[in-house]
mmCIF file of C-alpha atoms and ligand atoms in Angstrom:
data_model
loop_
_atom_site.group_PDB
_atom_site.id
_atom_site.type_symbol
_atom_site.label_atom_id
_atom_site.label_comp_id
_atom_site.label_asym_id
_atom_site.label_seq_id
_atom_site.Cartn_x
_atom_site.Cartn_y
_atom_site.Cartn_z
ATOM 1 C CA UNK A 1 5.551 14.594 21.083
ATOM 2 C CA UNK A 2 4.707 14.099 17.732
ATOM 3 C CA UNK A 3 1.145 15.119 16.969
ATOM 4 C CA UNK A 4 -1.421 13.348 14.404
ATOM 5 C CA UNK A 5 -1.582 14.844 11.005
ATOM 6 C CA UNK A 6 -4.468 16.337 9.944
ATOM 7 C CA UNK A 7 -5.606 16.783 5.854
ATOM 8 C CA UNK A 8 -7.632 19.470 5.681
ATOM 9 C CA UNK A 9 -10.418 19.953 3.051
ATOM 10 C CA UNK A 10 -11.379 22.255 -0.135
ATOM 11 C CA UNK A 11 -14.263 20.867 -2.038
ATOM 12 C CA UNK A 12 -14.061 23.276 -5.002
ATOM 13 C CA UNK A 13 -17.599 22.325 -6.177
ATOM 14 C CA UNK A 14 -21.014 22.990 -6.503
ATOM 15 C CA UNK A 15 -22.493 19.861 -4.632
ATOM 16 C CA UNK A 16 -20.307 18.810 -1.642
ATOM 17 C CA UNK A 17 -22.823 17.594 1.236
ATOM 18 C CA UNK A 18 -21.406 20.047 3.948
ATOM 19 C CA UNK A 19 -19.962 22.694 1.749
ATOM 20 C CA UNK A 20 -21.286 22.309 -1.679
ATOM 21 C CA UNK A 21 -20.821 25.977 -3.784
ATOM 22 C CA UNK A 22 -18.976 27.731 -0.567
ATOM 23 C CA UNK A 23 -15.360 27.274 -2.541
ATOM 24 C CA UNK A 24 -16.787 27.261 -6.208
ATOM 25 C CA UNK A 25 -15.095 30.749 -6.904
ATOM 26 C CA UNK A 26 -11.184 29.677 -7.201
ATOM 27 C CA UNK A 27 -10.782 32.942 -4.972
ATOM 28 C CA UNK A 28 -12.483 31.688 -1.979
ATOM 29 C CA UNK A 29 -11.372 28.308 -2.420
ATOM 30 C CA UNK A 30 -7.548 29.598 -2.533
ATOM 31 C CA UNK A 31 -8.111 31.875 0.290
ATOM 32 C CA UNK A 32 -9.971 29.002 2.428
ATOM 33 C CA UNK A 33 -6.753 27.259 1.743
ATOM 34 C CA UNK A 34 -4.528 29.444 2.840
ATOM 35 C CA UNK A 35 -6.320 29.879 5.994
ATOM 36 C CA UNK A 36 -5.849 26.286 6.112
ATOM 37 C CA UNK A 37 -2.308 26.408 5.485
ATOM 38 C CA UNK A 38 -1.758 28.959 8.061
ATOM 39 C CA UNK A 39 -3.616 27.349 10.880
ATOM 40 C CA UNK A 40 -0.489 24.465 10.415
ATOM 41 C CA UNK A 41 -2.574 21.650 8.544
ATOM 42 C CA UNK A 42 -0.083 18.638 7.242
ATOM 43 C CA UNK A 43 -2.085 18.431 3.577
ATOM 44 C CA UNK A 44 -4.723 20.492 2.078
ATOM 45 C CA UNK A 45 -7.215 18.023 0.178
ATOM 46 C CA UNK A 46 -8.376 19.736 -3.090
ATOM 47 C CA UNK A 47 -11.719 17.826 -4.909
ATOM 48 C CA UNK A 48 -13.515 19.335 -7.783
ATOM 49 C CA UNK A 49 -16.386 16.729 -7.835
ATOM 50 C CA UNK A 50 -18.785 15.958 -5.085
ATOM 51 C CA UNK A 51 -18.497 11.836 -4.099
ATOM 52 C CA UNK A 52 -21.527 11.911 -1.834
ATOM 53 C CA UNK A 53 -24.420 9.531 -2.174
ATOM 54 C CA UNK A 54 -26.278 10.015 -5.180
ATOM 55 C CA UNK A 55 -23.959 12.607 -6.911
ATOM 56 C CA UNK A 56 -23.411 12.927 -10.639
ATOM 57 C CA UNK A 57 -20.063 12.930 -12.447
ATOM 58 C CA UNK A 58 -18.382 15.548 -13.461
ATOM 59 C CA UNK A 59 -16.814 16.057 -17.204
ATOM 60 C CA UNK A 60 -13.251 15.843 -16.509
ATOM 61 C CA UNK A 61 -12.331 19.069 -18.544
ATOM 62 C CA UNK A 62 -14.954 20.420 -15.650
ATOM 63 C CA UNK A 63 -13.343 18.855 -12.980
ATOM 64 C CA UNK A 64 -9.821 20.219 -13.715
ATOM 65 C CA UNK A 65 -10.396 23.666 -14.745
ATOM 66 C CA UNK A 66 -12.143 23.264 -11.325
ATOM 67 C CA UNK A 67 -9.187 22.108 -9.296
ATOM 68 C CA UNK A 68 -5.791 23.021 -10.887
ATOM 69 C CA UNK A 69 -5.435 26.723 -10.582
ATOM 70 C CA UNK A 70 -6.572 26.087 -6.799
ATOM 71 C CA UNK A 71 -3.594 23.604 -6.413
ATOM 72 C CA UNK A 72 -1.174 25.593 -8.428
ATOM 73 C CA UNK A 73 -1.699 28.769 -5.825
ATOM 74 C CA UNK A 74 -2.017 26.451 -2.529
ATOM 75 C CA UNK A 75 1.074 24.269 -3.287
ATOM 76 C CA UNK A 76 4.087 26.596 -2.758
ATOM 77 C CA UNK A 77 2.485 27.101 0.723
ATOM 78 C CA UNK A 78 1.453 23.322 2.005
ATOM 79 C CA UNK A 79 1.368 20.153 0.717
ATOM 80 C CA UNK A 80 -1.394 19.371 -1.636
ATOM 81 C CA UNK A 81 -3.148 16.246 -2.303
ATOM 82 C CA UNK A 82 -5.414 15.873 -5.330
ATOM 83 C CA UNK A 83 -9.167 14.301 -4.398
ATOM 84 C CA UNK A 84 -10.429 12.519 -7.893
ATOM 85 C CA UNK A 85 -10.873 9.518 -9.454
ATOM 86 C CA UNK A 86 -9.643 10.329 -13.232
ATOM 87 C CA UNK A 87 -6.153 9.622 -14.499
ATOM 88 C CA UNK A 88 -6.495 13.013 -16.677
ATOM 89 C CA UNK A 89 -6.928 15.207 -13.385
ATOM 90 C CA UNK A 90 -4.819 13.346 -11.078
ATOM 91 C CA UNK A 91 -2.253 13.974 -13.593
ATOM 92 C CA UNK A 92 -2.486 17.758 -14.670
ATOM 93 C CA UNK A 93 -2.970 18.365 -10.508
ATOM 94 C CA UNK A 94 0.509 16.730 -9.854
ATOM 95 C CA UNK A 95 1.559 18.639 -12.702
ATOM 96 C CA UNK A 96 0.949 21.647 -10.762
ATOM 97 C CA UNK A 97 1.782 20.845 -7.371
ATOM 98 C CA UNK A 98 0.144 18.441 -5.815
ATOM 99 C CA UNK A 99 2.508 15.609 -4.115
ATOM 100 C CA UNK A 100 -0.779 13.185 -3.129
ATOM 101 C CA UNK A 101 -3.296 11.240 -5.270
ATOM 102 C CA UNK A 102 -5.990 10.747 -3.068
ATOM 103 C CA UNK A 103 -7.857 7.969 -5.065
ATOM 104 C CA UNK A 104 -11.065 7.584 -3.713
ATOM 105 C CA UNK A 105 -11.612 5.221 -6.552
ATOM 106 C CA UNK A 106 -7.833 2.904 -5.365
ATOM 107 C CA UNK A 107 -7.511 2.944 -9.326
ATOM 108 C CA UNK A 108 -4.357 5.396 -9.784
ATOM 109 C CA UNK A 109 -1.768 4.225 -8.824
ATOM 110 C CA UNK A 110 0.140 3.798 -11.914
ATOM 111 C CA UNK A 111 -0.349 7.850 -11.843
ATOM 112 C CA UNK A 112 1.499 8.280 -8.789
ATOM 113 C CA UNK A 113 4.677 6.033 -9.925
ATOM 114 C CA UNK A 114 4.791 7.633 -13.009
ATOM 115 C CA UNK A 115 5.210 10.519 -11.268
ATOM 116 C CA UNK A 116 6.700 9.666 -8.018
ATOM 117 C CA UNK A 117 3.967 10.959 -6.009
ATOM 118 C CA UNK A 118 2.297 9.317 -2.859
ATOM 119 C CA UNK A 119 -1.291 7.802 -3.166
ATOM 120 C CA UNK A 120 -4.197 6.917 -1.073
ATOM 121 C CA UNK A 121 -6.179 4.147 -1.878
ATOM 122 C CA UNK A 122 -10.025 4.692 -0.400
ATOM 123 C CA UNK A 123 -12.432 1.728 -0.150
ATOM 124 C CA UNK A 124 -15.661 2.258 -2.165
ATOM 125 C CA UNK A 125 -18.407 -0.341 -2.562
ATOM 126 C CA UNK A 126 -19.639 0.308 -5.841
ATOM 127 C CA UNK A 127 -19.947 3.877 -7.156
ATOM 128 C CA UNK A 128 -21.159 7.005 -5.813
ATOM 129 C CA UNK A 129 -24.244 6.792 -7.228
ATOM 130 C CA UNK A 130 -25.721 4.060 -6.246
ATOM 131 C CA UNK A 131 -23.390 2.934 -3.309
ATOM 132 C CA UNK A 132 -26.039 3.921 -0.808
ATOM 133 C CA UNK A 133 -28.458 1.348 -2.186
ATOM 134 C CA UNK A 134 -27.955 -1.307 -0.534
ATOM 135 C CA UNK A 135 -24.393 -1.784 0.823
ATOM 136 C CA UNK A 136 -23.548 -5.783 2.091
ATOM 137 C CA UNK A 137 -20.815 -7.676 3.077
ATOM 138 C CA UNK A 138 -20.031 -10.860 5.284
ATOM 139 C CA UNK A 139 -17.518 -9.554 7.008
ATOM 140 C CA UNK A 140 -16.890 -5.726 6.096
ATOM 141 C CA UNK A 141 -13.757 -5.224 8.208
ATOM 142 C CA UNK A 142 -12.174 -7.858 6.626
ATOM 143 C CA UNK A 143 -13.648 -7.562 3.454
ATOM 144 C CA UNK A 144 -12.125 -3.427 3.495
ATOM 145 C CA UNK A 145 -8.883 -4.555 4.574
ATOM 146 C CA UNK A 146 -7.918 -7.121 2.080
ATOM 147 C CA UNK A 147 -9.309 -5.104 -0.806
ATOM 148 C CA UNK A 148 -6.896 -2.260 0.993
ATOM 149 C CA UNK A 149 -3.686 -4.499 1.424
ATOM 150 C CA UNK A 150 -3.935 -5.798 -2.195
ATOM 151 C CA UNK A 151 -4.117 -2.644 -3.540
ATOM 152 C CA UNK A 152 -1.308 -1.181 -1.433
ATOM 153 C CA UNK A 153 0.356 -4.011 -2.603
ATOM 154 C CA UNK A 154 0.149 -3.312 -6.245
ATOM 155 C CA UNK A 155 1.209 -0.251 -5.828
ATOM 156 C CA UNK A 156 4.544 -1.150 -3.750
ATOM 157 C CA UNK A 157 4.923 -3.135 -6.822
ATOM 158 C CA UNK A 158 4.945 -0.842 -8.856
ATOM 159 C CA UNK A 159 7.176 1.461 -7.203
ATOM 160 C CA UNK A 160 4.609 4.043 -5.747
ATOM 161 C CA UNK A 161 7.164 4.663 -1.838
ATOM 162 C CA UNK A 162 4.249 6.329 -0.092
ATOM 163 C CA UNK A 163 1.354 3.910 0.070
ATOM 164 C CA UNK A 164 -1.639 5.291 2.556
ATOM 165 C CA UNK A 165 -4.973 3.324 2.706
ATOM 166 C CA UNK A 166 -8.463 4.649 3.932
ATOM 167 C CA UNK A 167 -11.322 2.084 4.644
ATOM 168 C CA UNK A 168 -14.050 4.866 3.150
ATOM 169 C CA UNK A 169 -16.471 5.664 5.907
ATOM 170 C CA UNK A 170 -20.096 6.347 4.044
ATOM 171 C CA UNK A 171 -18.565 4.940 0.444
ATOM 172 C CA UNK A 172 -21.018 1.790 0.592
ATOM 173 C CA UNK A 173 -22.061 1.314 3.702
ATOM 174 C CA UNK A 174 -24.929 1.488 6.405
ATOM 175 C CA UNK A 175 -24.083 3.237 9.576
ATOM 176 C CA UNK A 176 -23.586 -0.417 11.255
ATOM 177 C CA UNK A 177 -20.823 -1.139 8.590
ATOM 178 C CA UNK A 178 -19.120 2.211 9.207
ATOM 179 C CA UNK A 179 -19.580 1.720 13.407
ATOM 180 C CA UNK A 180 -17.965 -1.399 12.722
ATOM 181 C CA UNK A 181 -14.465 -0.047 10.604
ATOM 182 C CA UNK A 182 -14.148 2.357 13.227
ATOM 183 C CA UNK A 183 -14.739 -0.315 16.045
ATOM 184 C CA UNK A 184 -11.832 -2.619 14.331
ATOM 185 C CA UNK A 185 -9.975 0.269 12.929
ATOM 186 C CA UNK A 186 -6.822 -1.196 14.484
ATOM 187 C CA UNK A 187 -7.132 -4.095 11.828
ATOM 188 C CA UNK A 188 -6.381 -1.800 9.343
ATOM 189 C CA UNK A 189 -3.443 0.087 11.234
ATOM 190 C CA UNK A 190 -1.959 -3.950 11.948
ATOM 191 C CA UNK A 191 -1.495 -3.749 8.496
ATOM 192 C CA UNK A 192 1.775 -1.533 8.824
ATOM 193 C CA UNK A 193 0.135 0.700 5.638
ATOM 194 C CA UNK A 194 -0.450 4.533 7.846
ATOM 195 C CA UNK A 195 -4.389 4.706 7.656
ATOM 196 C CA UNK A 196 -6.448 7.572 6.828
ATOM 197 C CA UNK A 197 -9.423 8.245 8.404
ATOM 198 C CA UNK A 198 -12.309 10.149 6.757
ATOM 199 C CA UNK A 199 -15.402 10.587 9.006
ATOM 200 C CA UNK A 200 -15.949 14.442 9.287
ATOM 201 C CA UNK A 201 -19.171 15.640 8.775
ATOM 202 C CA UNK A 202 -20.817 12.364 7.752
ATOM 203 C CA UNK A 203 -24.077 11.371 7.383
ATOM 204 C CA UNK A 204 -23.879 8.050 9.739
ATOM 205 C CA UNK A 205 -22.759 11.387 12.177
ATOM 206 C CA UNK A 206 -25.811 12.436 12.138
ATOM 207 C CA UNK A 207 -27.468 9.488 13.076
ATOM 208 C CA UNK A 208 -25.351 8.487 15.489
ATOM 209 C CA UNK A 209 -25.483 11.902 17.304
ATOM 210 C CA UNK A 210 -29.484 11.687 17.378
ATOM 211 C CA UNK A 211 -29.479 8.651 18.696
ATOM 212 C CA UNK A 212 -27.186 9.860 21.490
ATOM 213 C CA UNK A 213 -29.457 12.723 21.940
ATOM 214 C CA UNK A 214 -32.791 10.879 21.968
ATOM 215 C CA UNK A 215 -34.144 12.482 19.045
ATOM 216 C CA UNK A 216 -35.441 10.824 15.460
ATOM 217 C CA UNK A 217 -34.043 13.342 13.062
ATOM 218 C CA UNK A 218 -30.323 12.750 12.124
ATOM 219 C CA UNK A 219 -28.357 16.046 13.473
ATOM 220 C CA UNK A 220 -27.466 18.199 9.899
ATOM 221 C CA UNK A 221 -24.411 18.284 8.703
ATOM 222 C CA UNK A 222 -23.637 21.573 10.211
ATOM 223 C CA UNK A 223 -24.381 20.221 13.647
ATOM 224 C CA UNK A 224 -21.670 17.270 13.383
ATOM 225 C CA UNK A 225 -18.463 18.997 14.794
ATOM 226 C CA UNK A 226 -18.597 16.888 18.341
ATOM 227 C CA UNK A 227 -19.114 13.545 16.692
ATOM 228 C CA UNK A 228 -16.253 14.903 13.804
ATOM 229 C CA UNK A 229 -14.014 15.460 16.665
ATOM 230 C CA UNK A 230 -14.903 12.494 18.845
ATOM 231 C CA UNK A 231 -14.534 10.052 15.754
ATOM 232 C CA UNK A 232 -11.332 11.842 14.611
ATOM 233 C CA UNK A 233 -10.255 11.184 18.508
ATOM 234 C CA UNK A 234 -10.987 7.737 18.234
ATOM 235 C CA UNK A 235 -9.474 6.862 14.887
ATOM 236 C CA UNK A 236 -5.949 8.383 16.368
ATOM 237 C CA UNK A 237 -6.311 6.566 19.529
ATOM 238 C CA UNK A 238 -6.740 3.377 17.524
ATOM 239 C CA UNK A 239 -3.680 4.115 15.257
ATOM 240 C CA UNK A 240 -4.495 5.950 11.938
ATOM 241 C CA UNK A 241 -1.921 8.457 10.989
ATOM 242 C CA UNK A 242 -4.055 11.092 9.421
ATOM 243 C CA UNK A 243 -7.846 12.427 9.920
ATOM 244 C CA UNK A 244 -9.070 14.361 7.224
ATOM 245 C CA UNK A 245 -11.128 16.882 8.243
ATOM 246 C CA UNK A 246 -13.220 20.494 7.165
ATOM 247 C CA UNK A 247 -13.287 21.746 10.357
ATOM 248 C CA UNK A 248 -9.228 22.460 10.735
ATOM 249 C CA UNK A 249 -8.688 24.357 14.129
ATOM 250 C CA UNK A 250 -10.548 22.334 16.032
ATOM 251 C CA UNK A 251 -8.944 19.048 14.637
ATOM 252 C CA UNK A 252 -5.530 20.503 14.730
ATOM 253 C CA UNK A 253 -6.920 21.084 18.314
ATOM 254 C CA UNK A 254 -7.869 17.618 19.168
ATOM 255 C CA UNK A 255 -5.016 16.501 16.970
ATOM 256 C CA UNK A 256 -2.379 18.251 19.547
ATOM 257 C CA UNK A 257 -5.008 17.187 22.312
ATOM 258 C CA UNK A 258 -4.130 13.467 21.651
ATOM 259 C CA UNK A 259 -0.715 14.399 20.966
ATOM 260 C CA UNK A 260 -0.005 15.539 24.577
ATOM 261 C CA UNK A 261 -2.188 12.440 26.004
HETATM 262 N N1 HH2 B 1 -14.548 11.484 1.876
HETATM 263 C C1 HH2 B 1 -14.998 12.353 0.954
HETATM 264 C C2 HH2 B 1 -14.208 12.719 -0.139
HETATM 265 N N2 HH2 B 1 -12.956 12.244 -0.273
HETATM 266 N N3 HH2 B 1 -11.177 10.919 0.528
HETATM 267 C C3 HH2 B 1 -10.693 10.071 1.438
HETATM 268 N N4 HH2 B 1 -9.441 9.601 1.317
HETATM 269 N N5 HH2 B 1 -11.446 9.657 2.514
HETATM 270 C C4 HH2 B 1 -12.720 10.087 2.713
HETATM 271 O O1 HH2 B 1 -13.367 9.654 3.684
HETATM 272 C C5 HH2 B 1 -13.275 11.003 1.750
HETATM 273 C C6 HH2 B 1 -12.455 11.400 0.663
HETATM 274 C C7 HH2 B 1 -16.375 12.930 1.097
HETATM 275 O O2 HH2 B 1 -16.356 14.157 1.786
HETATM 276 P P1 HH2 B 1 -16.411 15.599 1.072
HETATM 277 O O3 HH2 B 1 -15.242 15.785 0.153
HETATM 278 O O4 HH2 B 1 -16.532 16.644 2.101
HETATM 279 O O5 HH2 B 1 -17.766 15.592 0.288
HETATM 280 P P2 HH2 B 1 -18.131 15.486 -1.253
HETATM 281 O O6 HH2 B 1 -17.684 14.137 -1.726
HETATM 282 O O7 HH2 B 1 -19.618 15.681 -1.280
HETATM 283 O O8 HH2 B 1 -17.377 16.579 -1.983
#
């Protein structure tokens, strides 16, 4: 019984929508990864700069002095995958332990070959600023997915040998276009690339959890761990290889949960 993998999270910033300034302090960040670590995550994400909705970038000197002594301590202890969208920090993260580029941007991957590291490519309409605006496709399932496969492709090509791809849930889209990724998530999983699945938390959570509940106000981001879990659930069912998640136990939980089924 092989169980799911789960990627844990460490937003070591200021500004993250569910735990924005909790893991500023490289102490607590380190020790919430740890804690990770020791619960038996696969990956511990590190990100110093906030991709939600609306958020403003960070200077890149910023953004590393954020992130790399949090990888350099977590990385003798789990594997550590670096969340950003610049060269610069992918590259001084690797440098100090990280064996992932999670590219939420699917712009790296030259970084990873260079250094022989494996890379996620994210789907993002637009940028995080404005992505919320007024997200449209025809088709977004197959719109995601062939952005996805040619980017995987370019980065077979150029010798990256661990290729994952994530369709972005909440990068550029409404809560219909996210309903419908997850609805057709095996599209993405047909494509033989292991998919990573990023829901945990979300806004389009909240929605959907109020609308299950009868109520108008979206449920806060505290308040998502059932839909976290049941999306999570459903992305494994469908096929994806890896849920990234803040709330660890309870994924690794589900994770082992699914596992067993
Ligand atoms: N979502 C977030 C950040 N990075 N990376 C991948 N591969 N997939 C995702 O869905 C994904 C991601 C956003 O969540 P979080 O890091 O908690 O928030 P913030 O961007 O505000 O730091």
């Amino acid at each position: 019984m092989t169980r799911p993998l789960v990627m844990g999270v460490v937003n070591v910033t200021p500004d993250s929508f569910s735990d924005g300034g909790l893991y500023l302090d490289h102490e607590a960040a380190i020790a919430h990864g740890r804690a990770m670590a020791a619960a038996g995550v696969d990956v511990v994400d590190v990100g110093g700069e906030s991709t939600r909705p609306g958020a403003e970038p960070v200077p890149v000197t910023e953004e590393v002095d954020r992130v790399v002594p949090v990888v350099a301590a977590l990385s003798p202890l789990v594997r550590v995958s670096i969340d950003t969208r610049h060269a610069e920090v992918a590259d001084r993260a690797v440098a100090a332990g990280a064996t992932l580029v999670n590219d939420v941007s699917a712009t790296l991957h030259e970084v990873a070959a260079h250094h022989h590291v494996g890379w996620v490519a994210m789907h993002m309409q637009g940028d995080p600023r404005t992505m919320q605006r007024d997200p449209r496709y025809d088709d977004v399932v197959d719109e995601v997915r062939s952005f996805l496969v040619a980017r995987a492709d370019a980065a077979v090509a150029a010798g990256v040998g661990e290729v994952w791809i994530d369709p972005g849930i909440g990068f550029g889209k409404t809560v219909e276009h996210n309903l419908a990724l997850l609805a057709r998530l095996d599209e993405l999983v047909a494509t033989g690339f292991p998919v990573l699945l990023g829901t945990s938390r979300k806004r389009f959570l909240g929605q959907l959890l109020a609308t299950a509940d009868g109520v108008a106000d979206p449920t806060p981001p505290d308040d998502r761990l059932e839909g976290s879990l049941a999306t999570a659930v459903w992305g494994y069912r469908a096929g994806a290889r890896m849920v990234r998640a803040h709330d660890v136990d309870a994924t690794l939980a589900a994770a082992r949960a699914v596992a067993g089924l």
